[in-house]
Coordinates of C-alpha atoms and ligand atoms in Angstrom, one line a residue:
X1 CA -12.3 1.8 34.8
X2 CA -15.9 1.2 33.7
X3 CA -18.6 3.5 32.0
X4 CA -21.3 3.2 34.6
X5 CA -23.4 5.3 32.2
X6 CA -23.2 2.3 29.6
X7 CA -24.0 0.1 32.6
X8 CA -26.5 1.1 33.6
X9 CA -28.4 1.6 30.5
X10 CA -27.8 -2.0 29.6
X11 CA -29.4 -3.4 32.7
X12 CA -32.3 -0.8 32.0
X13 CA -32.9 -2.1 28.6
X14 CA -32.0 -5.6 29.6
X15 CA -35.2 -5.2 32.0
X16 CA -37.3 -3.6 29.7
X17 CA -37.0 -6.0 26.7
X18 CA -36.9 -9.3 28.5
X19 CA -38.9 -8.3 31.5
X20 CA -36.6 -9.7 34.3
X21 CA -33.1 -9.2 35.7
X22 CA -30.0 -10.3 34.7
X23 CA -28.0 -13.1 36.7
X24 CA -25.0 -12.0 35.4
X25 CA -23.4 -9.0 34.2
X26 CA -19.8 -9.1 32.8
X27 CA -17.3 -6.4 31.4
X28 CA -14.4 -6.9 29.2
X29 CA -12.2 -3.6 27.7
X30 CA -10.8 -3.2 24.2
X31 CA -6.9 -2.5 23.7
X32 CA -4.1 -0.1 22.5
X33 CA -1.0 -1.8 20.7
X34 CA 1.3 0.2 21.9
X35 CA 4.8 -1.7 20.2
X36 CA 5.1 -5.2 18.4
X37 CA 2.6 -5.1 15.1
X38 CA 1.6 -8.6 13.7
X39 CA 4.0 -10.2 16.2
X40 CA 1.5 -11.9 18.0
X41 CA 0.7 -15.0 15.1
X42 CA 4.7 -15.4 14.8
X43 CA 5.3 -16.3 18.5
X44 CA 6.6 -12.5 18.9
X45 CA 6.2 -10.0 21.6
X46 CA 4.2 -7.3 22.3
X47 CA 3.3 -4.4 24.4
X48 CA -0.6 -3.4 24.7
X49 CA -3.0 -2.2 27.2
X50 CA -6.2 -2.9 28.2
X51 CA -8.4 1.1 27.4
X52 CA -11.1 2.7 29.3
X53 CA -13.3 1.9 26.9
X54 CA -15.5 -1.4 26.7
X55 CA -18.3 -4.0 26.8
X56 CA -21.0 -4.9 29.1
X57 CA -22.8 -8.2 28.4
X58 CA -25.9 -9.2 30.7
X59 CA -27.2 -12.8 31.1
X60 CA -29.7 -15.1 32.4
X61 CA -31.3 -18.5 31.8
X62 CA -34.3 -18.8 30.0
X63 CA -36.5 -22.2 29.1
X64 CA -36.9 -21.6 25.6
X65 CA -33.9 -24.4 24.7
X66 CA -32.7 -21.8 22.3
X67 CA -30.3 -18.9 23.1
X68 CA -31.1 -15.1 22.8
X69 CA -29.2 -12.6 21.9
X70 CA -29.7 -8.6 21.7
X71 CA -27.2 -5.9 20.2
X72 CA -27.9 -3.3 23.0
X73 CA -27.3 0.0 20.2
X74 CA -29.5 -1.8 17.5
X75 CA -32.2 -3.4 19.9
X76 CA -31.8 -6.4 17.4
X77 CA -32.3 -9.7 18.4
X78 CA -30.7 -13.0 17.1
X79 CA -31.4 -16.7 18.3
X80 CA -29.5 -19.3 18.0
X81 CA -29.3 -23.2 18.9
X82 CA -27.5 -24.6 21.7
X83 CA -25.3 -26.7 20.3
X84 CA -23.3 -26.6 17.1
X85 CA -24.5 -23.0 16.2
X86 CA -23.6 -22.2 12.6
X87 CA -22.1 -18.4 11.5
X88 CA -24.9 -16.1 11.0
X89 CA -24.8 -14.5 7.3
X90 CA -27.2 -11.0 8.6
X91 CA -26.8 -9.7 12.0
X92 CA -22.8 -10.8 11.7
X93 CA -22.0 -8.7 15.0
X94 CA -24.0 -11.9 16.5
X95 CA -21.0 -14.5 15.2
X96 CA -18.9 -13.0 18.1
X97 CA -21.2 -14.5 20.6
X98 CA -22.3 -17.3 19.2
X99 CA -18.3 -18.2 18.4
X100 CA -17.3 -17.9 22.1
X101 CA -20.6 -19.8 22.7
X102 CA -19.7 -22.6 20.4
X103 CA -16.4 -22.2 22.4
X104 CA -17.6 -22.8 25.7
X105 CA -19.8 -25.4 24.9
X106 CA -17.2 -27.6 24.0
X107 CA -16.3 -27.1 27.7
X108 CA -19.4 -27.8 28.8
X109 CA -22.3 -28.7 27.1
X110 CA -25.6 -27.2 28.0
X111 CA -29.2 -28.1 28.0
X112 CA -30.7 -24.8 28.9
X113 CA -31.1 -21.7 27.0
X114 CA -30.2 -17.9 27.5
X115 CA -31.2 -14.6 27.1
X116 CA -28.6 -12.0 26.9
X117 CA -27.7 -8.4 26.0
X118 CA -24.8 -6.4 25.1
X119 CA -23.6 -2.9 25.1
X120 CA -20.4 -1.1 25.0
X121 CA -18.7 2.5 23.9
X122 CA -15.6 1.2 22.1
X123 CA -16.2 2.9 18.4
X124 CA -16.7 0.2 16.0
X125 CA -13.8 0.2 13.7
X126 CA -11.4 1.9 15.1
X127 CA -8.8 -0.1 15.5
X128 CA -9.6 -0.8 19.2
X129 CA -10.8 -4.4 19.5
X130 CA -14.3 -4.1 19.8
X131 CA -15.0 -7.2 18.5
X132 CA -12.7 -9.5 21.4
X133 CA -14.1 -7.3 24.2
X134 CA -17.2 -8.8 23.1
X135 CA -15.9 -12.1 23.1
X136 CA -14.5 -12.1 26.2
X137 CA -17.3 -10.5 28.3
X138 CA -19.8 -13.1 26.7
X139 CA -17.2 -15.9 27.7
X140 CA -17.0 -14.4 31.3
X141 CA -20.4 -13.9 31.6
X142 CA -21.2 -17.8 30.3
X143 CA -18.4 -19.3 32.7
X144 CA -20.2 -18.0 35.9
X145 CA -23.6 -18.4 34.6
X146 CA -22.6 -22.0 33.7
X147 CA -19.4 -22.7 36.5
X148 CA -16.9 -23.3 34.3
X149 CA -13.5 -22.2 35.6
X150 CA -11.1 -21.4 32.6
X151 CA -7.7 -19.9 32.8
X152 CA -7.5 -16.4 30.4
X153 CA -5.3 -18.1 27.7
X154 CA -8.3 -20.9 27.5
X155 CA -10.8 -18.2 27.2
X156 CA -8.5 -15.7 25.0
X157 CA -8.2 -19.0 22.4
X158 CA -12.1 -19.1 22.2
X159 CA -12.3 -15.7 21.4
X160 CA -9.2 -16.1 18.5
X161 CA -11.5 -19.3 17.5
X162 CA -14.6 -17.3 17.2
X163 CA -12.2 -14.9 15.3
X164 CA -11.4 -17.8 12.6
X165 CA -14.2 -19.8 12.5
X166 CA -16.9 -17.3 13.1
X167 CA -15.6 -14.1 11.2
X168 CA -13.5 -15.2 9.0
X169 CA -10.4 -13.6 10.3
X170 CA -7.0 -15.6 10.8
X171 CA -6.0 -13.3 14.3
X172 CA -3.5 -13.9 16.5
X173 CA -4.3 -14.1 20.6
X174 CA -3.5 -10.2 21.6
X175 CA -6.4 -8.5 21.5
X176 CA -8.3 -11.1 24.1
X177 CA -5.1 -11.6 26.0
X178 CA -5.0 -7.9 26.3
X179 CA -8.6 -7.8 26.9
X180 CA -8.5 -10.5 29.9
X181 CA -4.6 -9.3 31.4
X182 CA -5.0 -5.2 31.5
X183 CA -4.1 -3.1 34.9
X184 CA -4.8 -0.2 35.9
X185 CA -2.1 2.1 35.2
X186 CA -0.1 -0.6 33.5
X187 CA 1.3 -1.6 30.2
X188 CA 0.8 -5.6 29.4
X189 CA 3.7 -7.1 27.7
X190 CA 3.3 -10.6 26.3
X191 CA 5.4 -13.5 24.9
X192 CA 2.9 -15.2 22.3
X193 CA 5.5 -18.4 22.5
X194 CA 5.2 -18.7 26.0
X195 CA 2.0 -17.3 26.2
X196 CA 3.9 -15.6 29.7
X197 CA 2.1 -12.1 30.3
X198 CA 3.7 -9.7 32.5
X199 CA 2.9 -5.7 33.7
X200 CA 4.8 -3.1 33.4
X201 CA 4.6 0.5 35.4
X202 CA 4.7 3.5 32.7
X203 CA 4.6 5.9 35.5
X204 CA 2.8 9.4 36.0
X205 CA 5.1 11.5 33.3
X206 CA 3.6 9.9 30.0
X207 CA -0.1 9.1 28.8
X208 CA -1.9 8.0 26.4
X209 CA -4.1 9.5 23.1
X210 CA -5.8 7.2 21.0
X211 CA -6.9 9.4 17.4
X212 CA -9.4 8.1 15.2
X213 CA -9.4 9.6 11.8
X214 CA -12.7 7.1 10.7
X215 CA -10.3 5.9 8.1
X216 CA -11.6 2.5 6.6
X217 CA -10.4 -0.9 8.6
X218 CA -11.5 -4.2 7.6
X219 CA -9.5 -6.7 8.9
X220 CA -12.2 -9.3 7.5
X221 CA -11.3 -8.6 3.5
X222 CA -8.6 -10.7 3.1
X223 CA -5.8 -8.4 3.8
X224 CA -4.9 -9.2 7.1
X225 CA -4.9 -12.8 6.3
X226 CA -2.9 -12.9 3.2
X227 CA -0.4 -10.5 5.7
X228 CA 0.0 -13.4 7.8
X229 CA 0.1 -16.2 4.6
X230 CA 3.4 -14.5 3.6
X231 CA 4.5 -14.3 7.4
X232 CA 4.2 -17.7 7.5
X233 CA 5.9 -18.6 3.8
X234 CA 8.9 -16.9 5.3
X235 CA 9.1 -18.7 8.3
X236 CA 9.1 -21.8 6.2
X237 CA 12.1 -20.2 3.9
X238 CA 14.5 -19.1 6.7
X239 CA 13.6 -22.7 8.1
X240 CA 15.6 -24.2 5.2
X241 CA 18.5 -22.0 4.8
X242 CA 19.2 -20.9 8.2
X243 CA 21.4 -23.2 10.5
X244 CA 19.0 -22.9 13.7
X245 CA 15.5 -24.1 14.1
X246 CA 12.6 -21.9 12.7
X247 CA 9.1 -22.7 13.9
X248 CA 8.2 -18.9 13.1
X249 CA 9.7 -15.3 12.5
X250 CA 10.2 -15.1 16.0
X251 CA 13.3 -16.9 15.2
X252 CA 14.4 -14.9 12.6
X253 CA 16.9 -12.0 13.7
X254 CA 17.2 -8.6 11.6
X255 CA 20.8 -9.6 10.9
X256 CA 19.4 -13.1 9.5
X257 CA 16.7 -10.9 7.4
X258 CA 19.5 -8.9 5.7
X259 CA 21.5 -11.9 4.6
X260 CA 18.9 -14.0 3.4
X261 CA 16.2 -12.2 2.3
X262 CA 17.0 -11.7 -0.9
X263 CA 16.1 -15.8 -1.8
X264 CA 12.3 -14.9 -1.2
X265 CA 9.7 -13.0 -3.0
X266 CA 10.5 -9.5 -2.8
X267 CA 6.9 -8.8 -1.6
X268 CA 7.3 -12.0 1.1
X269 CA 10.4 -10.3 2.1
X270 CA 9.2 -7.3 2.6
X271 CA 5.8 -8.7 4.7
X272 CA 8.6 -11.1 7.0
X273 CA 11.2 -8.0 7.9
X274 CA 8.4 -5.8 9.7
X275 CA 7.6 -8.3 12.5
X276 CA 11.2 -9.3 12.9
X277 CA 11.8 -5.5 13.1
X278 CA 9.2 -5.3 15.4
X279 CA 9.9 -7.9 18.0
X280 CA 13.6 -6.5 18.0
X281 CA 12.3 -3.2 18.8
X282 CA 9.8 -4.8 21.7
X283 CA 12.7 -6.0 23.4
X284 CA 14.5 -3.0 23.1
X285 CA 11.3 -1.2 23.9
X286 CA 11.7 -3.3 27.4
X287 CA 15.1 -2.1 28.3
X288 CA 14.6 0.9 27.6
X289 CA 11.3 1.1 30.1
X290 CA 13.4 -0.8 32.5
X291 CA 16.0 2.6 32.5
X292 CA 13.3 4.5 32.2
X293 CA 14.2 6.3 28.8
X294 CA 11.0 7.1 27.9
X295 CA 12.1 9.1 24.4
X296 CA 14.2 6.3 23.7
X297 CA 10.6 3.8 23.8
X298 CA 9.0 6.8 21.8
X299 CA 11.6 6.7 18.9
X300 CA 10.6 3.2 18.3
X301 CA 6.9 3.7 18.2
X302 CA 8.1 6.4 15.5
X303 CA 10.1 3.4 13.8
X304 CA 7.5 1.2 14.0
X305 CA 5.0 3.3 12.4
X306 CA 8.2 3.6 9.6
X307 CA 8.2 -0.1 9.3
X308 CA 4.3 -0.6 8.9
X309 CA 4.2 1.8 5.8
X310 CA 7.8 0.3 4.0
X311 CA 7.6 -2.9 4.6
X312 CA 3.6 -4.3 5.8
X313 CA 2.0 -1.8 3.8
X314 CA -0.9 -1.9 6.6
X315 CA -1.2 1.9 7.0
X316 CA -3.5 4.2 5.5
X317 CA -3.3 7.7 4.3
X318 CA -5.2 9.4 6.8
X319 CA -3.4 7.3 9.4
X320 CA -0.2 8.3 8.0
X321 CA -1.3 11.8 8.4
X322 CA -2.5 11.9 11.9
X323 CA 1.1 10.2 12.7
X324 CA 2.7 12.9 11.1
X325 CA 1.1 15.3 12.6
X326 CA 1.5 14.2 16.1
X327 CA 4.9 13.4 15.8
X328 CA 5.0 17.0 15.1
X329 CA 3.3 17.9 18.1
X330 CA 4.9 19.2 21.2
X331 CA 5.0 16.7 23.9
X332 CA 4.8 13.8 21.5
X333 CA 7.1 11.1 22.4
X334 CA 6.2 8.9 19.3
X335 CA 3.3 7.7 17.4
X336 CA 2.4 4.6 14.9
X337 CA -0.7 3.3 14.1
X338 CA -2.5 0.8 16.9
X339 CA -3.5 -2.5 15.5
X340 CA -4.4 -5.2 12.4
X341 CA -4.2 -1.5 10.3
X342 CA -5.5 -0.5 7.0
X343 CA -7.2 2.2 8.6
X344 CA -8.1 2.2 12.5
X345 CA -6.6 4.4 15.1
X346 CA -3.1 5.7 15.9
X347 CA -1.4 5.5 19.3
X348 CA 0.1 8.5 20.8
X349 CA 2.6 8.5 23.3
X350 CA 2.8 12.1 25.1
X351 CA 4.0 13.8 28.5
X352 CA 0.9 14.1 30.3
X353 CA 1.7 17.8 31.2
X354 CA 1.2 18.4 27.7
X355 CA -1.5 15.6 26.6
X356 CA -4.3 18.1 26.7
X357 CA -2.8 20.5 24.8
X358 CA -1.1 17.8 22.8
X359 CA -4.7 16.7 22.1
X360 CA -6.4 19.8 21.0
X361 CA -3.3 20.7 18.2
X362 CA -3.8 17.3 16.9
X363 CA -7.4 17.6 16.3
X364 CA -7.2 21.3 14.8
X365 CA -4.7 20.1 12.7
X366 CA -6.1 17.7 11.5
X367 CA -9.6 19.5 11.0
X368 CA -7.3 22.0 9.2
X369 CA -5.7 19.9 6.8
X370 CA -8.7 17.8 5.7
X371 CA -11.3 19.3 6.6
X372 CA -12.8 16.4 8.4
X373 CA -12.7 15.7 11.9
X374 CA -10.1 13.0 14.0
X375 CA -11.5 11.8 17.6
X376 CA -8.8 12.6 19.9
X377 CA -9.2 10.9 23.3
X378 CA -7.0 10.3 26.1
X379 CA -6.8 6.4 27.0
X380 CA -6.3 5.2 30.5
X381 CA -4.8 1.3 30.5
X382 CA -6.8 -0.4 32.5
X383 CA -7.7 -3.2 34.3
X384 CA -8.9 -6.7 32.5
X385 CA -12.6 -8.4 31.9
X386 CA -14.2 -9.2 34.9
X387 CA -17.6 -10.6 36.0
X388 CA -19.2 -7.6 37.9
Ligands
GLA401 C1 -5.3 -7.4 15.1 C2 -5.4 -8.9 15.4 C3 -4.2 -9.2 16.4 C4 -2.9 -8.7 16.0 C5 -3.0 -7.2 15.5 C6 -1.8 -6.7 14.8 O1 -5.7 -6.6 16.2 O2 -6.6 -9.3 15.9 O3 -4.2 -10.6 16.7 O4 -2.3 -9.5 15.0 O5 -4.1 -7.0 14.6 O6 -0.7 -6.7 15.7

């Protein structure tokens, strides 16, 4: 489901600033996490979706030998080198596109230049993964402006690259393979061991609502990555002392948790038993879809929420707030917060009969409490990037 507003004022500007057409035009969405926090970079599982909110990015050659590139909402433009581009320190919204573009070109090199432009509505910090939907639409866009054929998990890993390399955060893969695998109507569950994606039918009874208290997220300060340094310490503890292999906490069961944990680092331990908790409650998240208990898969968003402020510590007070209050909320199923976290968005689960009313208490409560206003909009999953 694309914004054909956005669309269509990219290729307006696109005209007006380079004078000429686009060759290509490419969309890619940003995501809900809907269950399985910080699973993804310990070979967990997760469910996501793919929102009705996203990224246009319009290309063509030029014969400059440089590339161009223009934030669409600023009307800023950065250039950059073809080859072995170096991370912009002003501008930094640019290291997104000149990562993937480094990416690609290790594909395939190229000898011409290109002018592009971007443009999107996802709300910049919000949790929703504006910054791989601008990944991946660049990286569609290049691939048929250049012919290269990649699979989505080449293309996601060029987006996580970007990620590293480019921004300076240590991600995992889900917010480009949610970007790339979304369907209409459909929740994406992923195995980041197997890298196997599958969709999964939530049918007509439950929706979506994304709220977005503007609380602070900035998953580039070093809290994110230090999350996923003691992750990965704890992998390498239950390595030694349990009797099975342990190439990351996906093999680490809750029952293994509780028996060992108390040989780490209280802090470590604490970090390691939220995505072990986690990628339990995925799986039984699956089941439970499969029966179609739908209050059953809300109590564990409700858990999961539980396990982000006891044991990650990635919530935030205003996002603990807007959970509370829409767990309070008729017609609320569940609710956690969506995401890296420290601030962001939180995820709603409601009965669509009640979503718009579900909405509106939210947003008055909210407004009510604080005196500050939360955006409260419904969220459609939908389907993946495409070249358009
Ligand atoms: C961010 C990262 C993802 C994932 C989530 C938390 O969105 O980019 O890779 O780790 O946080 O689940």
């Amino acid at each position: 489901m694309i914004n054909q507003t956005v669309h269509d004022e990219l290729l307006a500007k696109f005209r007006a600033h380079y004078a000429k057409a686009p060759t290509v035009v490419a969309y890619a969405p940003g995501r809900i996490e809907v269950l399985g926090n910080h699973t993804d970079y310990n070979e967990g599982y997760v469910f996501s979706a793919a929102i009705n909110y996203g990224t246009f990015f319009a290309v063509a050659p030029n014969d400059l030998g440089k590339n161009r590139v223009v934030a669409g909402d600023l009307m800023h433009e950065v250039t950059f080198p073809l080859a072995s581009a170096t991370p912009v320190k002003e501008d930094t919204w640019a290291n997104y596109v000149i990562g993937t573009v480094a990416g690609l070109t290790v594909i395939r090199p190229q000898t011409a230049g290109f002018d592009a432009m971007f443009l999107g509505n996802i709300p910049l910090g919000s949790g929703l993964s504006s910054s791989a939907a601008l990944e991946m639409c660049t990286a569609k866009a290049l691939c048929a402006l250049w012919g290269i054929t990649a699979d989505n998990v080449t293309l996601a890993k060029i987006g996580q690259k970007a990620e590293h390399d480019y921004a300076g955060c240590s991600c995992g893969l889900l917010d480009q393979i949610s970007s790339l695998c979304g369907e209409q109507g459909k929740l994406v569950k992923t195995d980041f061991r197997t890298l196997k994606v599958e969709t999964v039918d939530m049918g007509a009874d439950v929706c979506f609502l994304m709220c977005n208290p503007h609380a602070k997220h900035a998953l580039v300060d070093g809290q994110y990555n230090s999350r996923r340094q003691a992750c990965e310490e704890a992998a390498a503890y239950f390595a030694k002392v349990l009797p099975h292999p342990v190439t990351a906490l996906r093999d680490v069961s809750w029952a293994e948790w509780e028996a060992h944990h108390a040989g780490l680092d209280p802090i470590v331990a604490k970090r390691a038993a939220h995505p072990i908790g986690e990628d339990e409650r995925v799986i039984e998240g699956a089941a439970l879809l499969e029966k179609g208990d739908l209050d059953g898969f809300g109590k564990l968003l409700n858990a999961s929420h539980a396990s982000s402020q006891t044991y990650f510590e990635n919530s935030h007070p205003e996002i603990d707030r807007v959970v509370a209050i829409a767990q309070a909320t008729p017609g609320v199923l569940g609710a956690r917060i969506s995401g890296g976290g420290f601030g962001g968005s939180v995820v709603v689960l409601v009965r669509a009969d009640q979503a718009d009313a579900a909405k509106a208490a939210i947003a008055k409560h909210y407004q009510e409490q604080t005196g500050k206003p939360c955006d409260v909009d419904r969220i459609v999953p939908s389907k993946g990037a495409s070249v358009l």
